[in-house]
Amino acid sequence: MSSIVVLDYGSQYTRLITRRLRELNVFSVIVSGRADINEILAHQPRGVILSGGPTSVYDENAPGLPAGLLDTGLPILAICYGMQLIAQACKGVVSPSQVREYGKAELSSYGGKLFAHVDGEFIAWMSHGDSVSKLPRGFRAIASTKDTAIAAMEDEERGWYCLQFHPEVRHTPKGNLLLENFLDRTGLKRDWTPENIVTQMTREIRQQVGEERVLLGISGGVDSSTLGLLLHRAIGKQLSAVFVDHGLLRLGEAEEVERALLELGVNLTVIDASERFLQALAGVSDPEEKRKIIGREFIEVFSQEAKAQQSEHGDIRFLAQGTLYPDVIESAGGYGAANIKSHHNVGGLPKDLKFELLEPFRTLFKDEVREIAHALGLPAQLRNRHPFPGPGLAIRCIGEVSRERLEVLRKVDDIFISALREFGLYDDTWQALAVLTPIRSVGVMGDGRTYANTVVLRAVSSLDGMTADWTRFPHDFLATVSNRIVNSVPQVNRVVYDITSKPPGTIEWE
Ligand code: XMP
């Protein structure tokens, strides 16, 4: 599959470049700037983008261009540090600047293919110390700012374009146009669409799996459900999907997932293990202990079922996992890492259960999985669900987890989430949840005094869950939810809204 290779020199925006290209329906991969040319060519690039980076070309051990890159004849888009590498390699002059230019700058462009449809002046995000002070041979300057004479340069003949600013960030409003102009120069077809991804992955899965069988654990989340659908499309009954229902999902969620997958024809076994999980959790209040118990029980139930399926169907060779591209990049250690190793492993499974891993989503971002889910017919309600932790409601029942407490929490959570949908706020919220606390407080209802539970509502906006801000909901909405909860869940008489961002708070309470 042809691609654009993004060479990573340590820019905080490297991943964003890949995202932008994917949004433009082009497949792209991140490769370390220190990679060998063969590793780059293995990705069948039609163009190469050099990211920025924190280093100066004059630093000791500064990463250089992969040997042979400039002889490949490939179009190159070089950003910031990348531009300086090209300038240096082509015998231009890079000068250390006394002042770091950082932030928004006004650029004037003077033509060139890269700036097609970008008229004259535009705003761009600059972040650099060094800059090119003398053009390399074959290049001409195509943009400048008041502080930087050569803010962009090109060698149109060879298809090499260099920018002293970041086209990939939103602060460069016309950045996508520049990326599109570069893509036009590479001649790469913009056909990385959900339908094509499905077709291609189906073909690859069939090739890898052949006549063998595949086991897949379904968690109820969008990744594993989508993977189930994809595998079903690719290999039909050779797939055994196993849904371990730990009884810690939201109201009606387990049934919803089961119904959707069965209706779409997935070969699914559902194991209701809720009693077993509840027993194992009885009397446990510590959050980490809860997580450990749930992890351990899950492995046990899953392994038992795997063995049962082995004895029924004979050997199962593959275990499918919904590993995503960010996991792959992270476990590669980011910039400069030589090997990509999977940090999702089956280490927890007993020794007599050996599988080869099948990870069809290794190249995908989360929102691409959602698009594929759409292409495969997963209902919108399941596809666009908020993130949900593996240990489920157990870590939202502060203190002990019991069937009764889970039931209360489920009702509260359902009122909150349903209201979010009703008020059209669900899709704009990154994650929303309810927490049942062990705190009881005094209230008054009708003529009577109450002494009942306190629940917390929490909702956040976030990009990736690493940092988050609490959501400023309209007061009327919060008032409605609070009334509904207290009026219809007798065990609860007080509702509070969490206004802590992350950091210092975490998203979950446990
Ligand atoms: P925190 O609470 O750490 O959560 O701010 C960040 C994101 O991770 C989810 N989360 C978990 N997911 N197993 C999971 O699969 C867990 O043990 C777990 N703990 C937190 C949380 O819901 C949020 O999306």
Coordinates of C-alpha atoms and ligand atoms in Angstrom, one line a residue:
M1 CA 0.0 0.0 0.0
S2 CA 1.5 3.3 -1.1
S3 CA 2.0 5.9 1.7
I4 CA 3.5 9.1 2.8
V5 CA 6.3 8.5 5.2
V6 CA 6.6 11.0 8.0
L7 CA 10.1 11.1 9.3
D8 CA 10.0 11.9 13.0
Y9 CA 12.7 14.3 14.3
G10 CA 11.0 14.7 17.7
S11 CA 8.4 17.4 17.0
Q12 CA 5.5 17.5 19.3
Y13 CA 3.4 17.7 16.1
T14 CA 4.6 14.6 14.3
R15 CA 1.5 12.6 15.1
L16 CA -0.6 15.5 14.0
I17 CA 1.0 15.5 10.5
T18 CA -0.1 11.9 10.1
R19 CA -3.6 12.7 11.4
R20 CA -4.0 15.5 8.9
L21 CA -2.9 13.3 6.0
R22 CA -5.3 10.6 7.0
E23 CA -8.1 13.3 7.1
L24 CA -7.1 14.0 3.6
N25 CA -7.7 10.3 2.8
V26 CA -4.0 9.5 2.4
F27 CA -2.3 6.6 4.3
S28 CA 0.7 7.7 6.2
V29 CA 3.1 6.2 8.7
I30 CA 5.6 7.6 11.2
V31 CA 9.1 6.4 10.9
S32 CA 12.1 7.5 13.1
G33 CA 14.3 10.2 11.5
R34 CA 17.2 7.9 12.3
A35 CA 15.7 5.1 10.2
D36 CA 17.6 3.4 7.5
I37 CA 16.5 4.1 3.9
N38 CA 15.4 0.5 3.4
E39 CA 13.0 0.8 6.3
I40 CA 11.5 3.9 4.7
L41 CA 11.2 2.3 1.3
A42 CA 9.5 -0.7 2.8
H43 CA 6.4 1.5 3.4
Q44 CA 6.2 2.2 -0.4
P45 CA 6.4 6.0 0.0
R46 CA 5.2 8.3 -2.8
G47 CA 6.4 11.2 -0.8
V48 CA 8.3 12.0 2.5
I49 CA 7.6 14.6 5.1
L50 CA 10.3 15.6 7.5
S51 CA 9.0 16.7 10.8
G52 CA 10.3 19.6 12.9
G53 CA 12.4 18.8 16.0
P54 CA 13.9 20.4 19.1
T55 CA 17.5 20.0 18.0
S56 CA 19.7 22.3 16.0
V57 CA 21.6 21.0 13.1
Y58 CA 24.7 22.2 14.8
D59 CA 24.1 20.1 18.0
E60 CA 26.4 17.2 18.6
N61 CA 24.6 14.0 17.6
A62 CA 22.0 15.9 15.8
P63 CA 20.0 13.4 13.7
G64 CA 20.6 13.8 9.9
L65 CA 18.9 12.8 6.8
P66 CA 18.8 9.1 6.1
A67 CA 21.6 8.3 3.7
G68 CA 20.2 7.9 0.2
L69 CA 17.0 9.7 0.9
L70 CA 17.8 12.6 -1.5
D71 CA 18.6 10.1 -4.3
T72 CA 15.3 8.4 -4.2
G73 CA 13.6 11.0 -6.4
L74 CA 10.7 11.2 -4.0
P75 CA 9.0 14.5 -3.4
I76 CA 9.8 15.9 0.1
L77 CA 8.1 18.3 2.3
A78 CA 10.4 19.5 5.0
I79 CA 9.1 21.3 8.1
C80 CA 11.3 23.5 10.4
Y81 CA 14.2 21.2 11.5
G82 CA 13.6 19.2 8.4
M83 CA 14.0 22.4 6.3
Q84 CA 17.4 23.0 8.0
L85 CA 18.5 19.5 7.3
I86 CA 17.7 19.9 3.6
A87 CA 19.4 23.3 3.5
Q88 CA 22.5 21.9 5.1
A89 CA 22.6 18.8 2.9
C90 CA 22.2 20.9 -0.3
K91 CA 24.9 23.4 0.7
G92 CA 22.8 26.3 1.8
V93 CA 23.6 28.1 5.1
V94 CA 21.7 27.6 8.3
S95 CA 22.3 30.4 10.9
P96 CA 21.7 30.1 14.5
S97 CA 19.3 32.9 15.5
Q98 CA 19.7 34.9 18.7
V99 CA 15.9 35.1 19.1
R100 CA 13.6 32.2 18.9
E101 CA 10.7 33.0 16.7
Y102 CA 7.7 31.4 18.4
G103 CA 4.0 31.8 17.8
K104 CA 1.8 33.2 15.1
A105 CA 3.5 35.1 12.3
E106 CA 2.3 36.8 9.2
L107 CA 3.7 35.3 6.0
S108 CA 3.9 36.7 2.5
S109 CA 4.2 34.1 -0.2
Y110 CA 5.3 34.7 -3.7
G111 CA 3.9 32.0 -5.8
G112 CA 5.1 28.4 -6.3
K113 CA 3.2 25.2 -6.6
L114 CA 3.0 24.7 -2.8
F115 CA 1.2 28.0 -2.3
A116 CA -1.4 27.4 -5.1
H117 CA -4.8 28.7 -3.9
V118 CA -3.1 30.4 -1.0
D119 CA -3.2 34.1 -1.8
G120 CA -0.3 36.3 -0.8
E121 CA -0.4 36.9 3.0
F122 CA -1.4 34.3 5.5
I123 CA -1.0 33.4 9.1
A124 CA 1.3 30.5 10.1
W125 CA 2.6 29.0 13.4
M126 CA 6.4 29.4 13.7
S127 CA 8.6 27.7 16.2
H128 CA 12.3 27.8 15.5
G129 CA 15.7 29.0 16.6
D130 CA 17.9 28.5 13.5
S131 CA 16.9 29.6 10.1
V132 CA 18.1 29.3 6.5
S133 CA 20.2 32.4 5.7
K134 CA 21.5 31.4 2.3
L135 CA 19.5 29.4 -0.2
P136 CA 20.9 26.1 -1.3
R137 CA 21.6 25.7 -5.0
G138 CA 18.4 24.9 -7.1
F139 CA 16.1 26.5 -4.5
R140 CA 14.2 29.7 -4.5
A141 CA 12.5 31.5 -1.6
I142 CA 8.7 31.4 -1.8
A143 CA 7.7 33.1 1.5
S144 CA 9.0 35.4 4.1
T145 CA 8.0 37.0 7.4
K146 CA 9.3 40.3 8.8
D147 CA 12.0 38.5 10.9
T148 CA 12.7 35.6 8.5
A149 CA 13.7 36.3 5.0
I150 CA 13.5 32.6 3.9
A151 CA 10.4 31.3 5.6
A152 CA 9.8 28.8 2.8
M153 CA 11.8 27.6 -0.2
E154 CA 11.3 25.1 -3.0
D155 CA 13.1 23.2 -5.7
E156 CA 10.1 22.7 -7.9
E157 CA 12.0 20.5 -10.3
R158 CA 12.9 17.9 -7.7
G159 CA 9.6 18.4 -5.8
W160 CA 11.4 19.5 -2.6
Y161 CA 9.5 22.0 -0.5
C162 CA 10.7 23.4 2.8
L163 CA 8.7 25.4 5.4
Q164 CA 10.0 27.2 8.4
F165 CA 6.5 26.9 10.0
H166 CA 4.0 24.2 10.8
P167 CA 1.3 23.6 8.2
E168 CA -0.2 20.8 10.3
V169 CA -1.4 22.8 13.3
R170 CA -4.7 24.6 13.4
H171 CA -2.9 27.9 14.1
T172 CA -1.9 27.8 10.4
P173 CA -5.4 28.0 9.0
K174 CA -4.4 27.4 5.4
G175 CA -2.0 24.6 6.4
N176 CA -4.2 21.8 5.0
L177 CA -4.2 23.5 1.6
L178 CA -0.4 23.3 1.6
L179 CA -0.5 19.7 2.5
E180 CA -3.0 19.1 -0.3
N181 CA -0.7 20.9 -2.8
F182 CA 2.1 18.7 -1.7
L183 CA 0.0 15.6 -2.1
D184 CA -0.9 16.7 -5.6
R185 CA 2.8 16.8 -6.4
T186 CA 3.3 13.2 -5.1
G187 CA 0.5 11.9 -7.4
L188 CA -0.7 9.7 -4.6
K189 CA -4.3 8.8 -4.9
R190 CA -6.4 10.0 -2.0
D191 CA -8.3 6.7 -1.5
W192 CA -7.7 6.0 2.2
T193 CA -11.5 5.9 2.8
P194 CA -13.3 3.7 5.3
E195 CA -14.6 1.4 2.5
N196 CA -11.2 0.9 1.0
I197 CA -9.6 0.3 4.4
V198 CA -12.2 -2.4 5.1
T199 CA -11.5 -4.0 1.7
Q200 CA -7.8 -3.9 2.2
M201 CA -7.9 -5.2 5.8
T202 CA -10.3 -8.0 4.8
R203 CA -7.8 -9.1 2.2
E204 CA -4.9 -9.0 4.6
I205 CA -6.7 -10.8 7.3
R206 CA -7.7 -13.6 4.9
Q207 CA -4.1 -13.9 3.7
Q208 CA -2.7 -14.1 7.2
V209 CA -5.3 -16.4 8.7
G210 CA -5.9 -18.8 5.8
E211 CA -8.0 -21.7 7.1
E212 CA -7.1 -21.2 10.7
R213 CA -9.4 -20.1 13.6
V214 CA -9.3 -16.8 15.4
L215 CA -10.4 -16.0 19.0
L216 CA -11.5 -12.5 20.0
G217 CA -12.4 -11.1 23.3
I218 CA -15.3 -8.6 23.1
S219 CA -15.4 -6.0 25.9
G220 CA -18.4 -4.0 24.9
G221 CA -16.3 -1.1 23.7
V222 CA -16.2 0.2 20.1
D223 CA -12.8 -1.2 19.2
S224 CA -13.4 -4.8 20.0
S225 CA -17.0 -4.7 18.6
T226 CA -15.7 -3.2 15.3
L227 CA -12.9 -5.8 15.2
G228 CA -15.5 -8.5 15.6
L229 CA -17.4 -7.2 12.6
L230 CA -14.3 -6.8 10.5
L231 CA -13.2 -10.4 11.3
H232 CA -16.6 -11.7 10.6
R233 CA -16.6 -10.0 7.2
A234 CA -13.2 -11.5 6.5
I235 CA -13.3 -15.0 7.9
G236 CA -17.0 -15.6 8.9
K237 CA -17.3 -18.7 11.1
Q238 CA -13.5 -19.2 11.5
L239 CA -14.0 -16.4 14.2
S240 CA -15.0 -17.2 17.7
A241 CA -15.9 -14.0 19.5
V242 CA -16.2 -14.3 23.3
F243 CA -18.0 -11.6 25.3
V244 CA -17.3 -12.0 29.0
D245 CA -20.0 -10.0 30.7
H246 CA -18.5 -9.0 34.0
G247 CA -21.8 -7.4 35.2
L248 CA -20.1 -4.0 35.5
L249 CA -21.4 -2.4 32.3
R250 CA -23.9 0.3 32.1
L251 CA -27.7 -0.2 32.0
G252 CA -28.7 -2.4 29.0
E253 CA -25.2 -2.1 27.5
A254 CA -24.3 -5.8 27.5
E255 CA -27.6 -6.7 25.8
E256 CA -27.2 -3.9 23.3
V257 CA -23.7 -5.1 22.2
E258 CA -24.9 -8.7 22.1
R259 CA -27.9 -7.9 20.0
A260 CA -26.0 -5.7 17.5
L261 CA -23.2 -8.3 16.9
L262 CA -25.6 -11.3 16.7
E263 CA -27.8 -9.4 14.2
L264 CA -24.8 -8.7 12.1
G265 CA -24.1 -12.4 12.1
V266 CA -21.0 -12.5 14.3
N267 CA -20.2 -15.9 15.8
L268 CA -20.5 -14.8 19.4
T269 CA -20.5 -16.6 22.7
V270 CA -21.7 -14.6 25.7
I271 CA -20.7 -15.6 29.1
D272 CA -22.6 -14.1 32.0
A273 CA -19.9 -14.1 34.7
S274 CA -21.4 -11.3 36.8
E275 CA -22.0 -13.5 39.8
R276 CA -18.4 -14.7 39.8
F277 CA -17.1 -11.1 39.5
L278 CA -19.3 -9.9 42.3
Q279 CA -18.2 -12.7 44.6
A280 CA -14.6 -11.9 43.9
L281 CA -15.1 -8.2 44.6
A282 CA -17.1 -8.7 47.8
G283 CA -15.7 -6.7 50.7
V284 CA -13.0 -5.0 48.5
S285 CA -12.8 -1.2 48.6
D286 CA -9.3 -0.5 47.4
P287 CA -9.4 0.7 43.7
E288 CA -6.2 -1.0 42.7
E289 CA -7.3 -4.2 44.3
K290 CA -10.5 -4.0 42.4
R291 CA -8.7 -3.6 39.1
K292 CA -6.4 -6.6 39.9
I293 CA -9.3 -8.8 40.8
I294 CA -11.2 -7.9 37.7
G295 CA -8.2 -8.5 35.5
R296 CA -7.5 -11.8 37.1
E297 CA -11.1 -13.0 36.9
F298 CA -11.3 -11.9 33.3
I299 CA -8.3 -13.9 32.3
E300 CA -9.6 -17.0 34.1
V301 CA -13.1 -16.8 32.5
F302 CA -11.6 -16.1 29.1
S303 CA -9.0 -18.9 29.2
Q304 CA -11.6 -21.4 30.3
E305 CA -13.8 -20.5 27.3
A306 CA -10.7 -20.5 25.0
K307 CA -10.0 -24.0 26.2
A308 CA -13.6 -25.1 25.7
Q309 CA -13.5 -23.7 22.2
Q310 CA -10.2 -25.4 21.5
S311 CA -11.6 -28.8 22.4
E312 CA -14.7 -28.1 20.4
H313 CA -13.1 -26.7 17.2
G314 CA -9.5 -28.0 17.5
D315 CA -6.6 -25.7 17.5
I316 CA -7.2 -22.0 17.6
R317 CA -4.1 -20.3 16.2
F318 CA -4.7 -16.6 16.5
L319 CA -5.8 -14.2 19.2
A320 CA -7.2 -11.0 17.8
Q321 CA -6.6 -7.7 19.6
G322 CA -7.8 -4.2 19.0
T323 CA -4.3 -2.6 19.3
L324 CA -4.4 1.0 17.8
Y325 CA -1.7 3.1 16.2
P326 CA -1.2 5.3 19.2
D327 CA -0.3 2.2 21.3
V328 CA 2.2 1.1 18.6
I329 CA 3.8 4.6 18.5
E330 CA 3.9 4.8 22.3
S331 CA 5.4 1.4 22.7
A332 CA 8.0 2.3 20.1
G333 CA 9.3 4.8 22.6
G334 CA 8.6 7.7 20.2
Y335 CA 11.5 9.5 18.6
G336 CA 14.6 7.6 17.8
A337 CA 13.4 4.1 18.8
A338 CA 14.6 1.4 16.5
N339 CA 12.1 -1.3 17.1
I340 CA 8.4 -1.4 17.5
K341 CA 7.3 -3.9 20.1
S342 CA 3.8 -4.6 21.1
H343 CA 2.9 -3.6 24.7
H344 CA -0.4 -5.4 24.4
N345 CA 0.5 -8.9 25.1
V346 CA -1.2 -12.1 26.2
G347 CA 1.2 -12.5 29.1
G348 CA -1.7 -13.0 31.4
L349 CA -3.0 -16.1 29.7
P350 CA -1.9 -19.5 31.0
K351 CA 1.2 -21.1 29.5
D352 CA -0.7 -23.9 27.8
L353 CA -2.7 -21.4 25.8
K354 CA -0.5 -20.1 23.0
F355 CA -1.6 -17.8 20.3
E356 CA -0.2 -15.7 17.5
L357 CA -1.4 -12.2 17.7
L358 CA -3.6 -10.7 15.0
E359 CA -3.8 -6.9 15.2
P360 CA -5.5 -5.5 12.2
F361 CA -6.0 -2.0 13.7
R362 CA -2.3 -1.5 14.4
T363 CA -2.2 1.3 11.8
L364 CA -5.5 3.1 12.8
F365 CA -6.4 5.9 15.0
K366 CA -9.5 5.7 17.2
D367 CA -11.6 7.9 15.0
E368 CA -10.7 5.8 12.0
V369 CA -12.0 2.8 13.8
R370 CA -15.3 4.7 14.4
E371 CA -15.5 5.3 10.7
I372 CA -14.8 1.7 9.9
A373 CA -17.5 0.8 12.4
H374 CA -19.9 2.9 10.4
A375 CA -18.9 1.3 7.1
L376 CA -19.4 -2.1 8.7
G377 CA -22.9 -1.3 10.0
L378 CA -22.3 -0.9 13.8
P379 CA -25.3 1.2 15.1
A380 CA -24.4 4.8 15.8
Q381 CA -25.3 4.5 19.5
L382 CA -22.6 1.9 19.9
R383 CA -20.1 3.6 17.5
N384 CA -20.0 7.0 19.2
R385 CA -20.0 5.9 22.7
H386 CA -17.8 7.7 25.3
P387 CA -14.7 5.9 26.5
F388 CA -15.5 3.4 29.3
P389 CA -12.9 1.8 31.6
G390 CA -12.3 -1.9 31.5
P391 CA -13.1 -2.4 35.2
G392 CA -16.4 -0.6 34.5
L393 CA -18.7 0.6 37.2
A394 CA -16.6 -1.2 39.9
I395 CA -14.3 1.9 40.0
R396 CA -17.3 4.2 40.0
C397 CA -18.8 2.6 43.1
I398 CA -16.6 4.2 45.7
G399 CA -16.0 1.7 48.5
E400 CA -17.6 -1.7 48.3
V401 CA -19.2 -3.1 45.1
S402 CA -22.5 -4.9 45.6
R403 CA -25.4 -5.8 43.3
E404 CA -27.6 -3.3 45.1
R405 CA -25.1 -0.4 44.8
L406 CA -24.4 -1.2 41.2
E407 CA -28.1 -1.1 40.5
V408 CA -28.4 2.4 42.1
L409 CA -25.4 3.6 40.1
R410 CA -26.8 2.2 36.9
K411 CA -30.0 4.1 37.3
V412 CA -28.3 7.4 38.1
D413 CA -25.8 6.9 35.2
D414 CA -28.6 6.1 32.8
I415 CA -30.6 9.2 33.7
F416 CA -27.5 11.4 33.2
I417 CA -26.4 9.8 29.9
S418 CA -30.0 9.7 28.5
A419 CA -30.4 13.4 29.4
L420 CA -27.1 14.2 27.7
R421 CA -28.5 12.6 24.5
E422 CA -31.9 14.3 24.9
F423 CA -30.3 17.7 25.3
G424 CA -28.0 17.1 22.3
L425 CA -24.9 17.4 24.6
Y426 CA -23.6 13.8 24.3
D427 CA -21.5 14.0 21.2
D428 CA -19.8 17.2 22.3
T429 CA -18.8 15.6 25.6
W430 CA -15.6 13.5 25.6
Q431 CA -16.6 11.5 28.6
A432 CA -19.4 11.6 31.1
L433 CA -20.0 9.5 34.2
A434 CA -21.7 9.1 37.5
V435 CA -20.0 8.1 40.7
L436 CA -21.8 6.6 43.7
T437 CA -20.1 7.7 47.0
P438 CA -20.4 6.1 50.4
I439 CA -21.3 9.5 51.8
R440 CA -24.9 9.9 53.1
S441 CA -26.5 13.2 53.9
V442 CA -29.7 14.5 55.4
G443 CA -32.4 15.7 53.1
V444 CA -36.1 16.5 53.1
M445 CA -38.7 15.1 50.8
G446 CA -42.4 15.9 51.2
D447 CA -42.9 16.0 54.9
G448 CA -40.2 13.4 55.7
R449 CA -36.5 13.5 56.5
T450 CA -34.2 11.4 54.3
Y451 CA -30.8 10.1 55.0
A452 CA -29.5 8.7 51.7
N453 CA -26.6 8.5 49.2
T454 CA -24.6 11.2 47.5
V455 CA -23.8 10.8 43.8
V456 CA -21.3 12.8 41.7
L457 CA -21.8 13.7 38.1
R458 CA -18.7 14.3 36.1
A459 CA -18.2 15.3 32.4
V460 CA -15.0 16.4 30.7
S461 CA -13.7 17.7 27.4
S462 CA -10.4 16.2 26.3
L463 CA -8.5 15.1 23.3
D464 CA -7.0 11.9 24.5
G465 CA -7.8 11.6 28.2
M466 CA -4.3 12.6 29.3
T467 CA -5.5 16.1 30.3
A468 CA -9.1 17.2 30.6
D469 CA -11.3 20.1 31.6
W470 CA -14.7 19.8 33.3
T471 CA -17.6 20.6 31.1
R472 CA -19.5 23.9 31.5
F473 CA -23.0 22.5 31.1
P474 CA -26.0 24.9 31.1
H475 CA -27.4 25.2 34.7
D476 CA -30.8 24.3 33.4
F477 CA -29.5 21.0 32.2
L478 CA -27.8 20.2 35.5
A479 CA -31.0 21.1 37.4
T480 CA -33.1 18.8 35.2
V481 CA -30.7 15.9 35.7
S482 CA -30.5 16.5 39.4
N483 CA -34.3 16.6 39.8
R484 CA -34.8 13.5 37.8
I485 CA -32.2 11.5 39.8
V486 CA -33.5 12.5 43.2
N487 CA -37.2 12.0 42.2
S488 CA -36.7 8.6 40.6
V489 CA -33.9 6.9 42.6
P490 CA -35.0 6.7 46.2
Q491 CA -31.5 5.7 47.5
V492 CA -30.1 9.1 46.4
N493 CA -31.0 12.4 47.9
R494 CA -28.0 14.6 46.8
V495 CA -26.4 15.3 43.5
V496 CA -23.1 17.1 43.1
Y497 CA -21.2 18.2 40.0
D498 CA -17.4 17.7 39.8
I499 CA -15.6 20.9 38.8
T500 CA -12.0 19.6 38.9
S501 CA -9.9 19.5 35.8
K502 CA -7.2 16.9 35.1
P503 CA -4.6 17.5 36.4
P504 CA -4.9 17.7 39.3
G505 CA -7.9 15.4 39.4
T506 CA -8.2 12.3 37.3
I507 CA -11.2 11.6 35.2
E508 CA -12.4 8.6 37.2
W509 CA -12.7 8.9 40.9
E510 CA -10.8 5.7 41.6
Ligands
XMP1 P1 -8.1 8.8 34.5 O1 -9.1 8.4 35.6 O2 -6.8 8.1 34.7 O3 -8.7 8.1 33.2 O4 -8.0 10.2 34.3 C1 -8.3 8.4 31.9 C2 -9.1 7.5 30.9 O5 -8.8 6.2 31.1 C3 -10.0 5.5 31.6 N1 -9.6 4.5 32.6 C4 -9.4 3.2 32.4 N2 -9.6 2.5 31.3 N3 -9.0 0.5 32.6 C5 -9.4 1.1 31.4 O6 -9.5 0.4 30.4 C6 -8.8 1.2 33.7 O7 -8.4 0.7 34.8 C7 -9.0 2.6 33.6 N4 -8.9 3.7 34.5 C8 -9.3 4.8 33.9 C9 -10.9 6.5 32.0 O8 -12.3 6.1 31.9 C10 -10.6 7.7 31.1 O9 -11.2 7.5 29.9

